[in-house]
Coordinates of C-alpha atoms in Angstrom, one line a residue:
X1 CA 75.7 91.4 57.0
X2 CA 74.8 90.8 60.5
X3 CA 77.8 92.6 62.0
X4 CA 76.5 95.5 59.9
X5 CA 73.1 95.7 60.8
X6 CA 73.9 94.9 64.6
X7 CA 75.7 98.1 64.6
X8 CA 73.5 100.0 62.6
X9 CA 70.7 99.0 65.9
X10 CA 73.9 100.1 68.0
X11 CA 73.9 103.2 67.1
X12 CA 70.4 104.3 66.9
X13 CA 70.1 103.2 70.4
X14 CA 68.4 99.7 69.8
X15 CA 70.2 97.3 72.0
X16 CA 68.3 94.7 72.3
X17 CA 67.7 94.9 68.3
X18 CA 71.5 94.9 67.9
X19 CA 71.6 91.7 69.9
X20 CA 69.3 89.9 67.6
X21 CA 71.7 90.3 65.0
X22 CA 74.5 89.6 66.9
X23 CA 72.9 86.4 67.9
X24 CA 72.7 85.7 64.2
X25 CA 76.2 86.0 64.0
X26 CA 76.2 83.3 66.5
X27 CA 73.6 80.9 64.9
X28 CA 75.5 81.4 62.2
X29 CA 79.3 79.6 63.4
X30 CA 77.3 77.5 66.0
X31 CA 77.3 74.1 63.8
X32 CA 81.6 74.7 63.2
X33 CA 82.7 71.9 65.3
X34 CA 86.5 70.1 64.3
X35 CA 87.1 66.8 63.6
X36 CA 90.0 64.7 64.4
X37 CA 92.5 66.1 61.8
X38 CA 91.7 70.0 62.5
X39 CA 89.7 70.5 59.5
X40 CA 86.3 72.4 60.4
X41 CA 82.9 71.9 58.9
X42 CA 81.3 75.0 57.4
X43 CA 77.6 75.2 59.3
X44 CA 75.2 73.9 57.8
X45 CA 76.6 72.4 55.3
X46 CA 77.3 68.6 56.6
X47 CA 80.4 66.6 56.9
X48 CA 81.8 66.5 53.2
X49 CA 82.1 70.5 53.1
X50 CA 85.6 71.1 54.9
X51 CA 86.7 74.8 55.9
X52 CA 89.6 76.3 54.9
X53 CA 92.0 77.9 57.1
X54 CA 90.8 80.6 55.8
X55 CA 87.2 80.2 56.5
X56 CA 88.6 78.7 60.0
X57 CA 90.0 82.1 60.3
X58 CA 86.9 84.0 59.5
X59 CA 84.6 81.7 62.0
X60 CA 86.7 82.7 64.7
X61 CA 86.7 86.5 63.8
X62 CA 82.4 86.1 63.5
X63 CA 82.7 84.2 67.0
X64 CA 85.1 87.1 68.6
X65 CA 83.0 89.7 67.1
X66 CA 80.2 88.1 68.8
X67 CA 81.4 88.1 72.0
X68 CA 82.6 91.5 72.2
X69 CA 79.5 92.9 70.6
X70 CA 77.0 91.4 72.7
X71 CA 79.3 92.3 76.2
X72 CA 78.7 96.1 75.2
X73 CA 74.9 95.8 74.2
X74 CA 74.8 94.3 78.3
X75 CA 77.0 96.5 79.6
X76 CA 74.5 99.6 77.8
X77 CA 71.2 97.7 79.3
X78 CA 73.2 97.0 82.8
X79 CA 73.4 93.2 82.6
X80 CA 76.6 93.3 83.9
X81 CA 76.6 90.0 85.1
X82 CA 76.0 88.6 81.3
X83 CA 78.4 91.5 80.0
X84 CA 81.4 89.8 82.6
X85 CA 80.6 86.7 80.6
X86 CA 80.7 87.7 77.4
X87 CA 84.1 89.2 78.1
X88 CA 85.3 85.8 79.3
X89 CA 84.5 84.1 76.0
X90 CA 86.2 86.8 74.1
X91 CA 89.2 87.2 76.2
X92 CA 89.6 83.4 75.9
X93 CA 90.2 84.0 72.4
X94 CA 92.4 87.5 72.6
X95 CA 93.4 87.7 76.0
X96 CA 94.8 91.2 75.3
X97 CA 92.0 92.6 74.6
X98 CA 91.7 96.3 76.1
X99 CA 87.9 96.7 75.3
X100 CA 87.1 93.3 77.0
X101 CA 89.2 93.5 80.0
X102 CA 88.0 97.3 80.8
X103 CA 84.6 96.1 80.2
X104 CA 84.8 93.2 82.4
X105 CA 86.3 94.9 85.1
X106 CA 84.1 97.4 85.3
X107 CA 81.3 95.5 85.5
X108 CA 83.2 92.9 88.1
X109 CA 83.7 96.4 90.4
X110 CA 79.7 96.8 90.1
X111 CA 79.3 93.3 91.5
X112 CA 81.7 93.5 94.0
X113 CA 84.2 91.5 92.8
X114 CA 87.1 94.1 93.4
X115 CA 90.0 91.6 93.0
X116 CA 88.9 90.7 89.7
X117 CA 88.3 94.6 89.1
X118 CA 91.8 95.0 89.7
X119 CA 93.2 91.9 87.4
X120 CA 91.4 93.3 84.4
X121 CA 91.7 97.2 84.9
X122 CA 95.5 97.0 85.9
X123 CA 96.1 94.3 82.9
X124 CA 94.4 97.2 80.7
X125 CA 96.2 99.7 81.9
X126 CA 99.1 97.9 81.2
X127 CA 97.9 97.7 77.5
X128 CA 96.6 101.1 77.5
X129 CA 98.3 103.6 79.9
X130 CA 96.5 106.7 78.3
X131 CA 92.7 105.6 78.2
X132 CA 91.3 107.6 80.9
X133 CA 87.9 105.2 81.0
X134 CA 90.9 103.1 82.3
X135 CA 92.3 105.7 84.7
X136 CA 88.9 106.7 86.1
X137 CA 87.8 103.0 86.8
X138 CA 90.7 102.3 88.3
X139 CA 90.0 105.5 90.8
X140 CA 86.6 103.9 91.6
X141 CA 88.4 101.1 92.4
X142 CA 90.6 102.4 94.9
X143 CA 87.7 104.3 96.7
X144 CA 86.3 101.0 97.0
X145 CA 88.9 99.2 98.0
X146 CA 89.4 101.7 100.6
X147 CA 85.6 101.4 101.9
X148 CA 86.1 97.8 101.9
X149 CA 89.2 97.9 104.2
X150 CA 87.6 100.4 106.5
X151 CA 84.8 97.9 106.9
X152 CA 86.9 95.0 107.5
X153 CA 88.9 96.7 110.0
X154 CA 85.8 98.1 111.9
X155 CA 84.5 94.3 111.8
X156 CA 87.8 92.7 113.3
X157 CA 88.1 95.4 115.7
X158 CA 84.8 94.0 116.9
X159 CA 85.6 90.5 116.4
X160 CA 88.6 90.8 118.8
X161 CA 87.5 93.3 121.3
X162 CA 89.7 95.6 120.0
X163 CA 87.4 98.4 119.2
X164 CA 88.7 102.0 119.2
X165 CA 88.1 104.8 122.2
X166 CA 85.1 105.9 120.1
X167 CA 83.4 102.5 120.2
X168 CA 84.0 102.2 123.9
X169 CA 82.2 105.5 124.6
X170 CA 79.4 104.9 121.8
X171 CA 78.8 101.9 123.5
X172 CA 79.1 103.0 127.0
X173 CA 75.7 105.0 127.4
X174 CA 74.2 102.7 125.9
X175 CA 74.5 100.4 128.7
X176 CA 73.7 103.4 131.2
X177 CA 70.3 104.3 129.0
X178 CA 69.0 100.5 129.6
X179 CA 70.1 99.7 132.9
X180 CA 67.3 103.0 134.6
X181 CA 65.1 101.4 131.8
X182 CA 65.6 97.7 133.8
X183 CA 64.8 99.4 136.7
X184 CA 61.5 101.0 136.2
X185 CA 60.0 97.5 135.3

């Protein structure tokens, strides 16, 4: 019932309210813990009340849908930070997921985090050559990449005193500009 009316709030646009309930979901398996012969307890229910593996099954489901839920709500309100951990939790318990891993790469390319970008949008891709959310986040990528590398280049060519003919001659007047200015004092 919470899944339900978490996406209901979804789709009329109500993020935050659509979190709620998908915290409910959440409250909900939080007291499933296993005991020594990998039986779980059903929440709220004590220690004599022993889960099926069916049940098992479903608490997992609840806990996925959770994750995966909530990582979109963030991702729509630009918590991407929260959205990349909500992804982790989910893709810890289907690391295939294609959802998860675009949605956590997208948000790691936001942050800056352009090797982890990569992992999750080429392990996507993998999964999903035709998705062309994929595809296009993948071209951000690359553009980034690219800025990245021209910066780093430009910084090291500095470092070492390697800099190129156009550095030499940008920085060549400005010596000439302060040296009359030296002068006049």
């Amino acid at each position: 019932q919470f899944r339900e009316a978490g996406k209901a709030h979804f789709q009329a646009g109500d993020y935050k309210a659509a979190m709620a309930e998908y915290h409910k979901i959440n409250m909900y398996v939080r007291g499933y813990t296993m005991n020594s012969s990998a039986e779980g307890v059903i929440p709220g229910r004590g220690g004599s009340n022993k889960a099926t593996p069916d049940q098992l099954e479903k608490l997992n489901e609840l806990k996925f849908v959770h994750f995966t839920n909530l990582s979109l709500c963030h991702l729509k309100l630009g918590n991407v930070e929260k959205c990349i951990a909500n992804c982790s939790e989910a893709l810890e318990m289907e690391p295939a997921n294609v959802k998860c891993l675009y949605r956590r790469g997208k948000c790691r390319l936001e942050v800056g985090d352009l090797d982890g970008a990569s992992n999750d949008l080429q392990h996507a891709a993998k999964l999903d050559a035709t998705n062309r959310e994929i595809a296009h986040e993948l071209k951000r990528l690359k553009v980034k990449q690219a800025e990245q590398d021209r910066k780093q280049s430009k910084f090291y060519s500095k470092m070492f005193g390697g800099g190129s003919a156009t550095t030499a001659a940008t920085d060549a007047p400005a010596a000439d500009s302060a040296a009359p200015a030296s002068s006049a004092v």
